[in-house]
Coordinates of N, CA and C in Angstrom, one line a residue:
D1 N 80.7 187.7 -6.3 CA 81.5 188.4 -7.2 C 83.0 188.2 -6.9
D2 N 83.9 188.5 -7.8 CA 85.3 188.2 -7.7 C 86.0 188.9 -6.5
L3 N 85.6 190.2 -6.3 CA 86.3 190.9 -5.2 C 85.9 190.3 -3.9
E4 N 84.6 190.0 -3.7 CA 84.2 189.4 -2.4 C 84.9 188.1 -2.2
K5 N 85.0 187.2 -3.2 CA 85.7 186.0 -3.1 C 87.1 186.2 -2.6
K6 N 87.8 187.1 -3.2 CA 89.2 187.4 -2.8 C 89.3 187.9 -1.4
M7 N 88.3 188.8 -1.0 CA 88.3 189.3 0.4 C 88.2 188.1 1.4
I8 N 87.3 187.2 1.1 CA 87.0 186.1 2.0 C 88.2 185.1 2.0
S9 N 88.7 184.7 0.8 CA 89.8 183.7 0.8 C 91.1 184.2 1.3
S10 N 91.3 185.5 1.2 CA 92.6 186.1 1.7 C 92.6 186.5 3.1
G11 N 91.4 186.7 3.6 CA 91.3 187.3 5.0 C 91.7 188.8 5.0
A12 N 91.5 189.5 3.9 CA 91.9 190.8 3.7 C 91.5 191.7 4.8
K13 N 92.4 192.6 5.3 CA 92.1 193.6 6.3 C 92.0 195.0 5.6
Y14 N 92.7 195.2 4.5 CA 92.7 196.5 3.8 C 92.5 196.2 2.3
L15 N 91.9 197.2 1.7 CA 91.7 197.2 0.2 C 92.1 198.6 -0.3
M16 N 93.1 198.6 -1.2 CA 93.4 199.9 -1.8 C 92.9 199.9 -3.3
V17 N 92.0 200.8 -3.6 CA 91.5 200.9 -4.9 C 92.2 202.0 -5.6
S18 N 92.8 201.7 -6.8 CA 93.5 202.8 -7.5 C 92.6 203.2 -8.7
H19 N 92.1 204.5 -8.6 CA 91.3 205.1 -9.6 C 92.2 205.6 -10.8
M20 N 92.0 205.0 -11.9 CA 93.0 205.3 -13.0 C 92.3 206.0 -14.2
R21 N 93.0 207.0 -14.7 CA 92.7 207.7 -16.0 C 91.3 208.3 -15.9
G22 N 91.0 208.9 -14.8 CA 89.7 209.7 -14.8 C 88.5 208.9 -14.7
K23 N 88.6 207.6 -14.3 CA 87.4 206.7 -14.3 C 87.3 206.1 -12.9
L24 N 86.1 205.5 -12.6 CA 85.9 204.9 -11.3 C 85.2 203.5 -11.4
A25 N 85.5 202.7 -10.5 CA 84.8 201.4 -10.4 C 83.4 201.7 -9.7
S26 N 82.6 200.6 -9.4 CA 81.3 200.8 -8.8 C 81.6 201.0 -7.3
M27 N 81.6 202.3 -6.9 CA 82.0 202.6 -5.5 C 81.0 202.1 -4.5
D28 N 79.7 202.2 -4.8 CA 78.7 201.7 -3.9 C 78.9 200.2 -3.5
R29 N 79.3 199.4 -4.5 CA 79.5 198.0 -4.3 C 80.8 197.8 -3.5
I30 N 81.8 198.5 -3.8 CA 83.1 198.3 -3.1 C 82.9 198.7 -1.6
V31 N 82.2 199.8 -1.4 CA 82.0 200.3 0.0 C 81.2 199.2 0.8
E32 N 80.1 198.7 0.1 CA 79.2 197.7 0.7 C 80.0 196.5 1.1
L33 N 80.9 196.0 0.2 CA 81.7 194.8 0.5 C 82.7 195.1 1.6
C34 N 83.3 196.2 1.6 CA 84.3 196.6 2.7 C 83.6 196.6 4.1
E35 N 82.4 197.2 4.1 CA 81.7 197.3 5.4 C 81.2 195.9 5.8
K36 N 80.8 195.1 4.9 CA 80.3 193.7 5.2 C 81.4 192.9 5.7
H37 N 82.6 193.0 5.2 CA 83.7 192.1 5.6 C 84.7 192.8 6.5
G38 N 84.4 194.0 7.0 CA 85.3 194.6 7.9 C 86.7 195.0 7.3
V39 N 86.7 195.4 6.0 CA 87.9 195.7 5.3 C 88.0 197.2 5.2
Y40 N 89.2 197.7 5.5 CA 89.5 199.1 5.6 C 89.8 199.6 4.2
L41 N 89.0 200.6 3.7 CA 89.1 201.0 2.3 C 90.0 202.2 2.2
I42 N 91.0 202.1 1.3 CA 92.0 203.2 1.0 C 91.8 203.5 -0.5
E43 N 91.8 204.8 -0.8 CA 91.7 205.2 -2.2 C 92.9 205.8 -2.7
D44 N 93.5 205.3 -3.8 CA 94.6 206.0 -4.5 C 93.9 206.9 -5.6
A45 N 93.8 208.1 -5.2 CA 93.0 209.0 -6.1 C 94.0 210.0 -6.9
A46 N 95.2 209.5 -7.1 CA 96.2 210.3 -7.8 C 95.7 210.7 -9.2
H47 N 95.0 209.8 -9.9 CA 94.6 210.0 -11.3 C 93.1 210.4 -11.4
S48 N 92.5 210.7 -10.3 CA 91.0 210.9 -10.4 C 90.5 212.2 -9.8
L49 N 91.3 213.2 -9.7 CA 90.8 214.5 -9.2 C 89.7 215.0 -10.1
G50 N 88.6 215.4 -9.5 CA 87.5 215.9 -10.3 C 86.5 214.9 -10.7
V51 N 86.8 213.6 -10.5 CA 85.9 212.5 -10.9 C 85.0 212.3 -9.7
E52 N 83.7 212.1 -10.1 CA 82.7 211.9 -9.0 C 81.8 210.6 -9.3
W53 N 81.4 210.1 -8.2 CA 80.4 208.9 -8.2 C 79.2 209.4 -7.5
K54 N 78.1 209.6 -8.3 CA 76.8 210.1 -7.8 C 77.0 211.5 -7.2
G55 N 77.9 212.3 -7.7 CA 78.1 213.6 -7.2 C 79.1 213.7 -6.1
K56 N 79.6 212.6 -5.7 CA 80.6 212.6 -4.5 C 82.0 212.3 -5.1
H57 N 82.9 213.2 -4.7 CA 84.3 213.1 -5.3 C 85.0 211.8 -5.0
S58 N 85.8 211.4 -5.9 CA 86.7 210.2 -5.6 C 87.6 210.6 -4.4
G59 N 88.0 209.6 -3.6 CA 88.8 209.9 -2.4 C 87.9 210.2 -1.2
H60 N 86.6 210.2 -1.4 CA 85.7 210.5 -0.2 C 84.8 209.3 0.1
H61 N 85.2 208.1 -0.4 CA 84.4 206.9 -0.1 C 85.0 206.0 0.9
G62 N 86.3 206.0 1.0 CA 87.0 205.2 2.0 C 87.5 205.9 3.2
K63 N 88.4 205.3 4.0 CA 88.9 205.9 5.2 C 90.1 206.9 4.9
I64 N 90.8 206.5 3.9 CA 92.0 207.3 3.5 C 92.0 207.5 2.0
A65 N 92.5 208.6 1.6 CA 92.8 208.9 0.2 C 94.1 209.6 0.0
A66 N 94.9 209.1 -1.0 CA 96.1 209.8 -1.4 C 95.9 210.5 -2.7
I67 N 96.3 211.7 -2.8 CA 96.1 212.5 -4.0 C 97.4 213.1 -4.4
S68 N 97.8 213.0 -5.7 CA 99.0 213.5 -6.2 C 98.8 214.8 -6.9
S69 N 99.8 215.7 -6.8 CA 99.8 217.0 -7.5 C 101.1 217.0 -8.4
Q70 N 101.6 215.8 -8.8 CA 102.7 215.7 -9.7 C 102.3 216.2 -11.1
S71 N 103.3 216.5 -11.9 CA 103.0 216.9 -13.3 C 102.0 215.9 -14.0
Y72 N 101.2 216.5 -14.8 CA 100.2 215.8 -15.6 C 98.9 215.5 -14.8
K73 N 98.9 215.8 -13.5 CA 97.7 215.6 -12.8 C 96.8 216.9 -12.9
M74 N 95.5 216.8 -12.4 CA 94.6 217.9 -12.6 C 95.0 219.1 -11.7
L75 N 95.7 218.8 -10.6 CA 96.3 219.8 -9.8 C 97.8 219.6 -9.9
N76 N 98.5 220.5 -10.5 CA 99.9 220.3 -10.9 C 100.8 221.3 -10.2
S77 N 101.6 220.7 -9.3 CA 102.6 221.6 -8.6 C 104.0 221.1 -9.0
G78 N 104.2 220.3 -10.0 CA 105.4 219.7 -10.3 C 105.7 218.4 -9.6
E79 N 105.8 218.5 -8.3 CA 105.9 217.3 -7.4 C 105.0 217.6 -6.2
G80 N 104.6 216.5 -5.5 CA 103.9 216.7 -4.3 C 102.5 216.0 -4.2
G81 N 101.8 216.3 -3.2 CA 100.5 215.6 -3.1 C 99.9 215.9 -1.7
F82 N 98.8 215.3 -1.4 CA 98.2 215.5 -0.1 C 97.4 214.2 0.3
F83 N 97.0 214.2 1.5 CA 96.4 213.1 2.2 C 95.1 213.4 2.8
L84 N 94.1 212.6 2.6 CA 92.8 212.8 3.2 C 92.4 211.7 4.1
T85 N 91.7 211.9 5.2 CA 91.2 210.8 6.0 C 90.1 211.3 6.9
N86 N 89.2 210.4 7.3 CA 88.2 210.8 8.3 C 88.4 209.9 9.5
D87 N 89.6 209.3 9.6 CA 90.0 208.5 10.8 C 90.9 209.4 11.6
P88 N 90.5 209.9 12.8 CA 91.3 210.8 13.6 C 92.7 210.2 14.0
V89 N 92.8 208.9 14.3 CA 94.1 208.4 14.7 C 95.0 208.3 13.5
V90 N 94.5 208.0 12.3 CA 95.3 208.0 11.1 C 95.8 209.4 10.8
G91 N 94.9 210.3 10.9 CA 95.2 211.7 10.7 C 96.3 212.2 11.6
A92 N 96.3 211.8 12.9 CA 97.3 212.2 13.8 C 98.6 211.6 13.4
K93 N 98.6 210.3 13.1 CA 99.8 209.6 12.7 C 100.5 210.2 11.4
A94 N 99.6 210.6 10.5 CA 100.1 211.2 9.2 C 100.8 212.5 9.6
A95 N 100.2 213.3 10.5 CA 100.8 214.6 10.8 C 102.1 214.4 11.5
V96 N 102.2 213.4 12.4 CA 103.5 213.1 13.0 C 104.6 212.7 12.0
Y97 N 104.2 211.8 11.1 CA 105.2 211.4 10.1 C 105.6 212.6 9.3
A98 N 104.7 213.6 9.0 CA 105.0 214.8 8.2 C 105.8 215.8 9.0
G99 N 105.8 215.7 10.3 CA 106.7 216.6 11.1 C 106.0 217.3 12.2
A100 N 104.9 216.8 12.8 CA 104.2 217.4 13.9 C 104.9 216.9 15.2
Y101 N 106.1 217.3 15.5 CA 106.8 216.9 16.7 C 106.8 218.0 17.8
E102 N 107.2 217.7 19.0 CA 107.3 218.6 20.1 C 106.1 219.6 20.2
G103 N 104.9 219.0 20.0 CA 103.7 219.8 20.2 C 103.3 220.6 19.0
L104 N 104.0 220.5 17.9 CA 103.7 221.3 16.8 C 102.3 221.0 16.1
S105 N 101.7 219.9 16.5 CA 100.4 219.6 16.0 C 99.4 220.8 16.1
V106 N 99.5 221.6 17.1 CA 98.6 222.7 17.4 C 98.7 223.7 16.3
K107 N 99.8 223.7 15.5 CA 99.9 224.7 14.4 C 99.3 224.2 13.1
H108 N 98.9 222.9 13.1 CA 98.2 222.4 11.9 C 96.7 222.7 12.0
I109 N 96.1 223.2 11.0 CA 94.7 223.6 11.1 C 93.8 222.5 10.7
T110 N 94.3 221.4 10.1 CA 93.4 220.3 9.6 C 93.7 219.0 10.3
V111 N 94.2 219.0 11.5 CA 94.5 217.7 12.2 C 93.5 217.5 13.4
P112 N 93.5 216.3 13.9 CA 92.6 216.1 15.1 C 93.1 216.9 16.3
G113 N 92.3 216.9 17.3 CA 92.7 217.6 18.6 C 94.0 217.0 19.2
K114 N 94.6 217.8 20.0 CA 95.9 217.4 20.7 C 95.7 216.1 21.4
E115 N 94.5 215.8 22.0 CA 94.3 214.6 22.8 C 94.5 213.4 22.0
V116 N 94.2 213.4 20.7 CA 94.3 212.2 19.8 C 95.8 211.8 19.6
F117 N 96.7 212.8 19.6 CA 98.1 212.6 19.4 C 98.7 211.8 20.5
G118 N 98.3 212.0 21.7 CA 98.9 211.2 22.8 C 100.4 211.2 22.8
D119 N 101.0 210.0 22.8 CA 102.4 209.8 22.8 C 102.9 209.5 21.4
L120 N 102.1 209.7 20.4 CA 102.5 209.4 19.0 C 103.8 210.0 18.6
P121 N 104.1 211.3 18.9 CA 105.3 212.0 18.5 C 106.6 211.3 19.0
N122 N 106.4 210.5 20.1 CA 107.6 209.8 20.7 C 107.7 208.4 20.2
L123 N 106.6 207.9 19.5 CA 106.6 206.5 19.1 C 106.8 206.4 17.6
L124 N 106.6 207.4 16.8 CA 106.7 207.4 15.4 C 107.8 208.2 14.8
P125 N 108.4 207.8 13.7 CA 109.5 208.6 13.1 C 108.9 209.9 12.5
N126 N 109.7 210.9 12.4 CA 109.4 212.2 11.7 C 110.2 212.2 10.4
Y127 N 109.4 212.2 9.3 CA 110.0 212.2 8.0 C 110.1 213.6 7.3
S128 N 109.6 214.6 8.0 CA 109.6 215.9 7.5 C 109.1 216.1 6.1
L129 N 107.9 215.6 5.9 CA 107.3 215.6 4.6 C 106.2 216.6 4.4
R130 N 106.3 217.7 5.1 CA 105.3 218.8 5.0 C 105.3 219.4 3.6
M131 N 104.2 219.8 3.1 CA 104.1 220.5 1.9 C 104.7 221.9 2.1
H132 N 105.6 222.4 1.3 CA 106.1 223.8 1.6 C 105.2 224.8 0.9
A133 N 105.4 226.1 1.3 CA 104.5 227.1 1.0 C 104.4 227.4 -0.5
V134 N 105.5 227.2 -1.2 CA 105.5 227.4 -2.7 C 104.6 226.4 -3.4
T135 N 104.7 225.2 -3.0 CA 103.8 224.1 -3.6 C 102.4 224.5 -3.3
A136 N 102.0 224.8 -2.1 CA 100.7 225.2 -1.8 C 100.2 226.4 -2.6
A137 N 101.0 227.3 -2.8 CA 100.7 228.5 -3.5 C 100.4 228.2 -5.0
I138 N 101.1 227.2 -5.5 CA 100.9 226.8 -6.9 C 99.6 226.1 -7.1
I139 N 99.3 225.3 -6.1 CA 98.1 224.4 -6.1 C 96.8 225.2 -5.9
R140 N 96.8 226.1 -4.9 CA 95.5 226.7 -4.5 C 94.7 227.4 -5.6
P141 N 95.3 228.2 -6.5 CA 94.5 228.8 -7.6 C 93.9 227.8 -8.5
Q142 N 94.5 226.6 -8.7 CA 94.0 225.6 -9.6 C 92.7 225.0 -9.1
I143 N 92.5 224.9 -7.8 CA 91.4 224.2 -7.2 C 90.1 224.8 -7.7
T144 N 90.0 226.2 -7.8 CA 88.8 226.8 -8.2 C 88.5 226.6 -9.7
T145 N 89.4 226.2 -10.5 CA 89.2 226.0 -11.9 C 89.0 224.5 -12.3
L146 N 89.0 223.6 -11.3 CA 88.9 222.2 -11.5 C 87.7 221.8 -12.3
N147 N 86.5 222.3 -11.9 CA 85.3 221.9 -12.6 C 85.2 222.5 -14.0
E148 N 85.7 223.7 -14.2 CA 85.7 224.3 -15.5 C 86.6 223.5 -16.5
R149 N 87.8 223.1 -16.0 CA 88.7 222.3 -16.8 C 88.2 220.9 -17.1
R150 N 87.5 220.3 -16.1 CA 86.8 219.0 -16.3 C 85.8 219.1 -17.5
E151 N 85.0 220.2 -17.5 CA 84.0 220.3 -18.6 C 84.7 220.4 -20.0
K152 N 85.8 221.1 -20.0 CA 86.5 221.3 -21.3 C 87.2 219.9 -21.7
Y153 N 87.8 219.3 -20.8 CA 88.4 217.9 -21.1 C 87.3 217.0 -21.6
N154 N 86.1 217.0 -20.9 CA 85.1 216.0 -21.2 C 84.5 216.3 -22.6
E155 N 84.3 217.6 -22.9 CA 83.8 217.9 -24.2 C 84.7 217.4 -25.3
R156 N 86.0 217.6 -25.2 CA 86.9 217.0 -26.2 C 86.9 215.5 -26.2
Y157 N 86.9 214.9 -25.0 CA 86.9 213.5 -24.8 C 85.8 212.8 -25.6
Y158 N 84.6 213.3 -25.3 CA 83.4 212.6 -25.9 C 83.3 212.8 -27.4
K159 N 83.9 213.9 -27.9 CA 83.9 214.1 -29.4 C 84.9 213.1 -30.0
L160 N 86.1 212.9 -29.4 CA 87.1 212.0 -29.9 C 86.6 210.5 -29.8
V161 N 85.9 210.2 -28.6 CA 85.4 208.8 -28.5 C 84.4 208.5 -29.5
A162 N 83.5 209.4 -29.9 CA 82.5 209.2 -30.9 C 83.1 208.9 -32.2
R163 N 84.2 209.6 -32.5 CA 84.9 209.3 -33.8 C 85.7 208.0 -33.8
F164 N 86.4 207.8 -32.6 CA 87.1 206.5 -32.5 C 86.2 205.3 -32.7
N165 N 85.0 205.4 -32.0 CA 84.1 204.2 -32.0 C 83.5 203.9 -33.4
K166 N 83.7 204.8 -34.4 CA 83.2 204.6 -35.7 C 84.3 203.8 -36.5
L167 N 85.5 203.7 -36.0 CA 86.5 203.0 -36.7 C 86.4 201.5 -36.6
P168 N 86.7 200.7 -37.6 CA 86.6 199.3 -37.5 C 87.6 198.7 -36.4
H169 N 87.1 197.8 -35.6 CA 87.9 197.1 -34.6 C 88.2 197.9 -33.3
V170 N 87.8 199.2 -33.3 CA 88.1 200.0 -32.1 C 86.8 200.1 -31.3
Y171 N 87.0 199.9 -30.0 CA 85.9 200.0 -29.0 C 86.4 200.7 -27.8
I172 N 85.7 201.8 -27.4 CA 86.0 202.5 -26.1 C 84.7 202.3 -25.2
P173 N 84.8 201.6 -24.2 CA 83.6 201.3 -23.3 C 83.2 202.6 -22.6
D174 N 81.9 202.6 -22.3 CA 81.3 203.7 -21.5 C 81.6 203.5 -20.0
Q175 N 81.6 204.6 -19.3 CA 81.7 204.5 -17.9 C 80.3 204.2 -17.3
Y176 N 80.3 203.8 -16.0 CA 79.0 203.7 -15.3 C 78.3 205.1 -15.4
P177 N 77.0 205.0 -15.6 CA 76.2 206.3 -15.6 C 76.3 207.1 -14.3
E178 N 76.7 206.5 -13.2 CA 76.8 207.2 -12.0 C 78.1 208.1 -11.9
V179 N 79.0 207.9 -12.9 CA 80.3 208.5 -12.8 C 80.3 209.8 -13.7
T180 N 80.8 210.9 -13.1 CA 81.2 212.1 -13.8 C 82.7 211.9 -14.0
I181 N 83.1 211.7 -15.3 CA 84.5 211.4 -15.5 C 85.3 212.7 -15.7
V182 N 86.6 212.5 -15.7 CA 87.6 213.6 -16.2 C 88.3 212.9 -17.4
G183 N 87.9 213.4 -18.6 CA 88.4 212.7 -19.8 C 89.7 213.3 -20.2
D184 N 90.8 213.1 -19.4 CA 92.1 213.6 -19.7 C 93.0 212.6 -20.5
S185 N 92.4 211.4 -20.7 CA 93.1 210.4 -21.6 C 92.1 209.4 -22.1
I186 N 92.5 208.7 -23.2 CA 91.6 207.7 -23.8 C 92.3 206.4 -23.8
Q187 N 91.6 205.4 -23.4 CA 92.0 204.0 -23.5 C 91.0 203.2 -24.4
L188 N 91.6 202.5 -25.3 CA 90.7 201.8 -26.3 C 91.0 200.3 -26.4
T189 N 90.0 199.6 -26.8 CA 90.2 198.1 -27.0 C 90.2 197.8 -28.5
L190 N 91.1 197.0 -29.0 CA 91.1 196.6 -30.4 C 90.4 195.2 -30.4
Q191 N 89.3 195.1 -31.2 CA 88.5 193.9 -31.3 C 88.7 193.1 -32.6
N192 N 88.5 191.8 -32.5 CA 88.4 191.0 -33.7 C 89.6 191.2 -34.6
M193 N 90.8 191.2 -34.0 CA 92.1 191.4 -34.7 C 93.0 190.3 -34.2
S194 N 93.9 189.9 -35.1 CA 94.9 188.9 -34.8 C 96.0 189.5 -34.0
P195 N 96.8 188.8 -33.2 CA 97.9 189.4 -32.5 C 98.9 190.1 -33.5
Q196 N 99.1 189.6 -34.7 CA 99.9 190.3 -35.6 C 99.4 191.7 -36.0
Q197 N 98.1 191.7 -36.2 CA 97.4 193.0 -36.6 C 97.5 194.0 -35.4
V198 N 97.3 193.5 -34.2 CA 97.4 194.4 -33.0 C 98.9 194.9 -32.9
R199 N 99.8 194.1 -33.1 CA 101.2 194.5 -33.0 C 101.5 195.6 -34.1
A200 N 101.0 195.4 -35.3 CA 101.2 196.3 -36.4 C 100.6 197.7 -36.0
V201 N 99.5 197.7 -35.4 CA 98.9 199.0 -34.9 C 99.8 199.7 -33.9
A202 N 100.3 198.9 -32.9 CA 101.1 199.4 -31.9 C 102.4 200.0 -32.4
V203 N 102.9 199.4 -33.4 CA 104.2 199.9 -34.0 C 103.9 201.2 -34.7

C-alpha cells in the first residue's frame, strides 16, 4: 500500500497522522506499519476529540498526541491545548520545555519520576508553556459532557448526510465501521460535474 511504500522509500523515522474533521484513518493498519518498520507514530488529534477507533480514543494509538482546546474544538478554552505520551523520556522533555526547571518536576502530577529527568533541565530550553489555572478551569467541566455532545452532533450529522446524499451529484462517503465519529462538520464530494459547474456551486 502507498503508506508502506513511502515509509520504505523515504527511510521514515516518524509519522504524524493528522485526524481531521472528526474522522479517522484505519488506525490498526497504521499502527501495524509503524511497528513493522520501526516508525515512531505521532497523532495530531486537534480535530478529533471524542472520536474513537474500536472504542479507543484518537490520540491513544501512537507514542505522542497533541490536542488543541482552541475555539471551535470539542474542548474550548479559547486558546491552548495539551500533550499526551506513553514515552517517559518524551514526557520528561515536554515537562522541561513547559517549565519544569530547578526540580519543579516533582510538582507535576502527570510526569515521569524524577530519575527520568536526569540532567534534562540543564540541557533543554524552558519555554514556560504551562497551561494556566483559568484555562484548566474552563476545560475541566467540558470533559464530562464530551460524550453527550458527540451524540447530539452525530444525530444532526447523520440526518443532514441522509438529505445531502439524495441530491444529484452530491456524495458524502461513510467512515469505517470501526470509527465512532464526531460529526461537527460535513465534507462532501461533487460527482459527474464539469469544472465550470463545480465553480458555479462554490460561488
